[in-house]
Coordinates of C-alpha atoms in Angstrom, one line a residue:
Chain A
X1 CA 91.9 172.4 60.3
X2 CA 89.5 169.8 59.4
X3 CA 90.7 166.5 58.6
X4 CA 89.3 163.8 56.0
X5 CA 90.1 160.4 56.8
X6 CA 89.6 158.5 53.3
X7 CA 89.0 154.7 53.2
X8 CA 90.0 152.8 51.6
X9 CA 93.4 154.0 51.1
X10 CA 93.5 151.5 47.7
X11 CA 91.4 148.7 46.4
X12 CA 91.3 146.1 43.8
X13 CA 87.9 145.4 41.3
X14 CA 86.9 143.9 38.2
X15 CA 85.1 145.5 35.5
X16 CA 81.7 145.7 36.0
X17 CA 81.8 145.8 40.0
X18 CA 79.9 148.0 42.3
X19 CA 82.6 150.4 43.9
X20 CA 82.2 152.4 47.0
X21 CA 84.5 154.8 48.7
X22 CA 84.1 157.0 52.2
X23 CA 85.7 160.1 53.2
X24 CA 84.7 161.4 57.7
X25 CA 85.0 164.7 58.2
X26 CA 86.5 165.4 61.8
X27 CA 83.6 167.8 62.3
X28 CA 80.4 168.8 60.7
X29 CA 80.8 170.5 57.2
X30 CA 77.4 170.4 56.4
X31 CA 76.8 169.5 52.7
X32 CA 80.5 171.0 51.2
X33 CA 82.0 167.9 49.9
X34 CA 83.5 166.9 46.8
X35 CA 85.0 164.1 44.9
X36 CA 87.5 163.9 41.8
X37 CA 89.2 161.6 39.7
X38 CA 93.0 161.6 39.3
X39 CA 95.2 159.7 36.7
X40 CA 98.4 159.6 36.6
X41 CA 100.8 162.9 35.5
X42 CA 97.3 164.8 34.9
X43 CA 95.1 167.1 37.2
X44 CA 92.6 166.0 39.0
X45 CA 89.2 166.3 37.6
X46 CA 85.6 167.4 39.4
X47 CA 82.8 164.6 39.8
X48 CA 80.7 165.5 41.9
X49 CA 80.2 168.7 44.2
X50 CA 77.7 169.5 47.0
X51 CA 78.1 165.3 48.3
X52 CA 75.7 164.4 45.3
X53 CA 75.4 167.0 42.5
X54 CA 77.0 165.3 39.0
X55 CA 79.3 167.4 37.4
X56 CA 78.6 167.9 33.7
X57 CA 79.9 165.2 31.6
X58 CA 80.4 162.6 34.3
X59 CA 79.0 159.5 33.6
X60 CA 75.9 158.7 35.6
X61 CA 77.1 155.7 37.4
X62 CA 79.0 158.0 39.6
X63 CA 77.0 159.2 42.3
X64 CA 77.8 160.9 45.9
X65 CA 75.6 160.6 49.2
X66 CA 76.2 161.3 52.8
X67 CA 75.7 164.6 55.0
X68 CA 77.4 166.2 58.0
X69 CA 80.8 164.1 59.0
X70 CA 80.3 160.5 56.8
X71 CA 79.9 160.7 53.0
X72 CA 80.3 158.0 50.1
X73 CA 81.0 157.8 46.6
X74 CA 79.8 155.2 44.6
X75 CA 80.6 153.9 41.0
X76 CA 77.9 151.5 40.2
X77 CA 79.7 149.4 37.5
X78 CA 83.4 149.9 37.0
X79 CA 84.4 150.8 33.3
X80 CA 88.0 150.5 32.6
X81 CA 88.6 154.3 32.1
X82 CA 87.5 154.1 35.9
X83 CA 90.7 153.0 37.4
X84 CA 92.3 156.1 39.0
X85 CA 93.5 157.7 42.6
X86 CA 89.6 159.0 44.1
X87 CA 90.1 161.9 46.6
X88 CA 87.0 164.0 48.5
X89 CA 87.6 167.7 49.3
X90 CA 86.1 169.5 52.0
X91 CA 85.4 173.4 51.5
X92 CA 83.1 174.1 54.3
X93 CA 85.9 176.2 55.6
X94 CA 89.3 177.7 55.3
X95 CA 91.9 175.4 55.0
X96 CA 90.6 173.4 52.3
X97 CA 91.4 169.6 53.2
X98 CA 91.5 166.9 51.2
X99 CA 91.4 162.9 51.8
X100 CA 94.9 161.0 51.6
X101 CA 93.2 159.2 48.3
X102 CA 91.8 155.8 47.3
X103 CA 93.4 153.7 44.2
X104 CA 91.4 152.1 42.9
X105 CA 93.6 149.0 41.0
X106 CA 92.5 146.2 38.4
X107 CA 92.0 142.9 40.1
Chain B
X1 CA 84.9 176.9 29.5
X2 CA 87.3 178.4 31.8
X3 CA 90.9 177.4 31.5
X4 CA 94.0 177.8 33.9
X5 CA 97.2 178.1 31.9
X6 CA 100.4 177.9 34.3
X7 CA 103.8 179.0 33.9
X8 CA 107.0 178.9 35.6
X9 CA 110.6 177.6 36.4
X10 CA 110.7 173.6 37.5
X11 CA 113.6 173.8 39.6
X12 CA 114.6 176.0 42.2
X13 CA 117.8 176.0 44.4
X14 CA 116.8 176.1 48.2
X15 CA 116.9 179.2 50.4
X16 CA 115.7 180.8 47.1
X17 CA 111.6 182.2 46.0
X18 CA 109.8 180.0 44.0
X19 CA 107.3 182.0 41.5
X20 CA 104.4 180.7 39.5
X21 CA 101.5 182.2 37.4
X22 CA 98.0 181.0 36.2
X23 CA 96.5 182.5 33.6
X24 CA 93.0 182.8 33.3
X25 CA 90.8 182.2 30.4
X26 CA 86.9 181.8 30.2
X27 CA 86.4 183.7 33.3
X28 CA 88.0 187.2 35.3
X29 CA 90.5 187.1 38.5
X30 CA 87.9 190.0 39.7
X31 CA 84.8 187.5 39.4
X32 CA 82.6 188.0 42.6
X33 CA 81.9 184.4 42.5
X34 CA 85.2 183.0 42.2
X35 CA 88.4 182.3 44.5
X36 CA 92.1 182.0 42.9
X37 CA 93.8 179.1 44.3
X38 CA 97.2 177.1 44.6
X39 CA 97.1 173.7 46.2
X40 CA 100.3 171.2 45.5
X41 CA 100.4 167.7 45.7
X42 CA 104.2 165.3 46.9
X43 CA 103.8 161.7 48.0
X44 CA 104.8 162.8 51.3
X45 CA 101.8 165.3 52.1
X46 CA 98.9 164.0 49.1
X47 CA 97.1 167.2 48.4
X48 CA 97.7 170.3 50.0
X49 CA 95.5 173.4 49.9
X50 CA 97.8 176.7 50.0
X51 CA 96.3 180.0 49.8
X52 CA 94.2 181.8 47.9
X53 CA 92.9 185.1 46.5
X54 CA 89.8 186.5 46.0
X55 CA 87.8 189.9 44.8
X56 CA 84.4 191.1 46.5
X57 CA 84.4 194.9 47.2
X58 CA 88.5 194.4 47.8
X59 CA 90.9 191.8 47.0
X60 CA 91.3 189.5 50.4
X61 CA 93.7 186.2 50.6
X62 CA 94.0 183.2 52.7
X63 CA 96.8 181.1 53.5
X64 CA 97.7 177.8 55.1
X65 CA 99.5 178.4 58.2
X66 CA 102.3 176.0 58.0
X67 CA 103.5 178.2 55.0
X68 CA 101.6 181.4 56.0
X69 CA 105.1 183.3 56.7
X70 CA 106.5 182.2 53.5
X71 CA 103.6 182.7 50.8
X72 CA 102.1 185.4 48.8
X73 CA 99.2 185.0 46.3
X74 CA 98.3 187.7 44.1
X75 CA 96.4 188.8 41.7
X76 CA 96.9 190.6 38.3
X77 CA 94.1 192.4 37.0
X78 CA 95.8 193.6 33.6
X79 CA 96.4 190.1 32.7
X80 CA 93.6 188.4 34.5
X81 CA 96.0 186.0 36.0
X82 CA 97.4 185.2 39.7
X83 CA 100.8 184.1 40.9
X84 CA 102.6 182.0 43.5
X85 CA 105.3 183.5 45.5
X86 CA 106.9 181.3 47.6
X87 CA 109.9 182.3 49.7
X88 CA 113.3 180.0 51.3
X89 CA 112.4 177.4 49.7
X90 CA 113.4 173.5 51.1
X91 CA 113.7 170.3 49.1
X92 CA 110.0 169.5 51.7
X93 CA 108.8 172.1 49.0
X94 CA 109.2 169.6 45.8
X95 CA 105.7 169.1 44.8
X96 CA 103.5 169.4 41.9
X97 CA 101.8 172.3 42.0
X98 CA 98.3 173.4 40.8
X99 CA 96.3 176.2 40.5
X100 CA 92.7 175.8 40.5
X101 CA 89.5 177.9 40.8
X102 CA 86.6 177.7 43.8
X103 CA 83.8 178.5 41.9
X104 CA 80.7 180.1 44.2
X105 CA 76.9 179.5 43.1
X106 CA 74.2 180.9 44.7
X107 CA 73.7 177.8 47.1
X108 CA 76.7 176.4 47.8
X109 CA 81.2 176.7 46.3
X110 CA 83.0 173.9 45.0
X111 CA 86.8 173.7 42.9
X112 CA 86.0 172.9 39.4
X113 CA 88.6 174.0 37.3
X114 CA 92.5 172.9 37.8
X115 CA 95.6 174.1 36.0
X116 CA 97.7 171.2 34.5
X117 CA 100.4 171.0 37.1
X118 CA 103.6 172.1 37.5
X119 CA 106.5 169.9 38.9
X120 CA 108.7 172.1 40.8
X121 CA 112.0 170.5 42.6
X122 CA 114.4 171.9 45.3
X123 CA 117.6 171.4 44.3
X124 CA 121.1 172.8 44.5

């Protein structure tokens, strides 16, 4: 199985910071990499699919980059309805694996 | 909008099956473009990716192999939904557990939609 190796596993940032997160594939997965949003008790929600395609009704200061094994997620300025557990998803192949998460806290 | 609706018990005594379903609204279990999923999520494993089910010119499945002896995901046509079987059950099993679609576009397939959760626990 392919494994993501998240970092960081949490952080701490203001309002208004520049946030980035990365997720390594073990191997190649071309471009099949996701990112969602978790809160707490709830489901975790679809940013951005493909490394950098926006899923509708995601604010625009999320934004995904990267290709074959290293690939980043960025939140350009931190709102407070930002602060949540960040998780990529590989689905290149069969098992789907996911990262081990990033929490991203109020300093 | 497509919307996974899932039922089921929250408690299960160990050695026994654990059963879920996720009904399916805003799109069809026999979609071409579309894989039925389950994927659970425990502090001890983070997100876990399960098995899935899936219709092209016959219905097909996948399965993790840590739990590939154990599972069964299914599909129900009449009631466009899918279900969880999961058999001898441990308290390593307590999770929340989520159904979720992989959704398939011409270029590329990504999970977009995600049930609400269900918190099933082992225990006698």
């Amino acid at each position: 199985a392919i494994q993501m190796t998240q970092s960081p596993s949490s952080l701490s940032a203001s309002v208004g910071d520049r946030v980035t997160i990365t997720c390594r594939a073990s191997q190649g997965i071309r471009n099949d990499l996701a990112w969602y949003q978790q809160k707490p008790g709830k489901a975790p929600t679809l940013l951005i699919y493909t490394v950098s395609n926006l899923q509708s009704g995601v604010p625009s200061r999320f934004s995904g980059s990267g290709s074959g094994t290293d690939f980043t997620l960025t939140i350009s300025s931190l709102h407070p309805e930002d602060f949540a557990t960040y998780y990529c998803l590989q689905d290149y192949n069969y098992p789907l694996t996911f990262g081990g998460g990033t929490k991203v806290e109020i300093k | 909008q497509v919307q996974l609706q899932q039922s089921g018990p929250g408690l299960v005594k160990p050695s026994q099956i654990l059963s879920l379903t996720c009904a399916i609204s805003g799109d069809s279990v026999s979609s071409k473009s579309a894989a039925w999923n389950w994927i659970r999520q425990s502090p001890s494993r983070g997100l876990e990716w399960l098995g899935r089910t899936y219709y092209r010119s016959k219905w097909s499945n996948d399965y993790e192999e840590s739990v590939k002896s154990r599972i069964t995901v299914s599909p129900d046509t009449s009631r466009n939904q899918f279900s969880l079987q999961l058999n001898s059950v441990t308290p390593e099993d307590t999770a929340v557990y989520y159904c979720a679609r992989l959704y398939c576009s011409s270029i590329s397939c990504y999970v977009d939609y995600w049930g609400q959760g269900t918190l099933v626990t082992v225990s006698s």
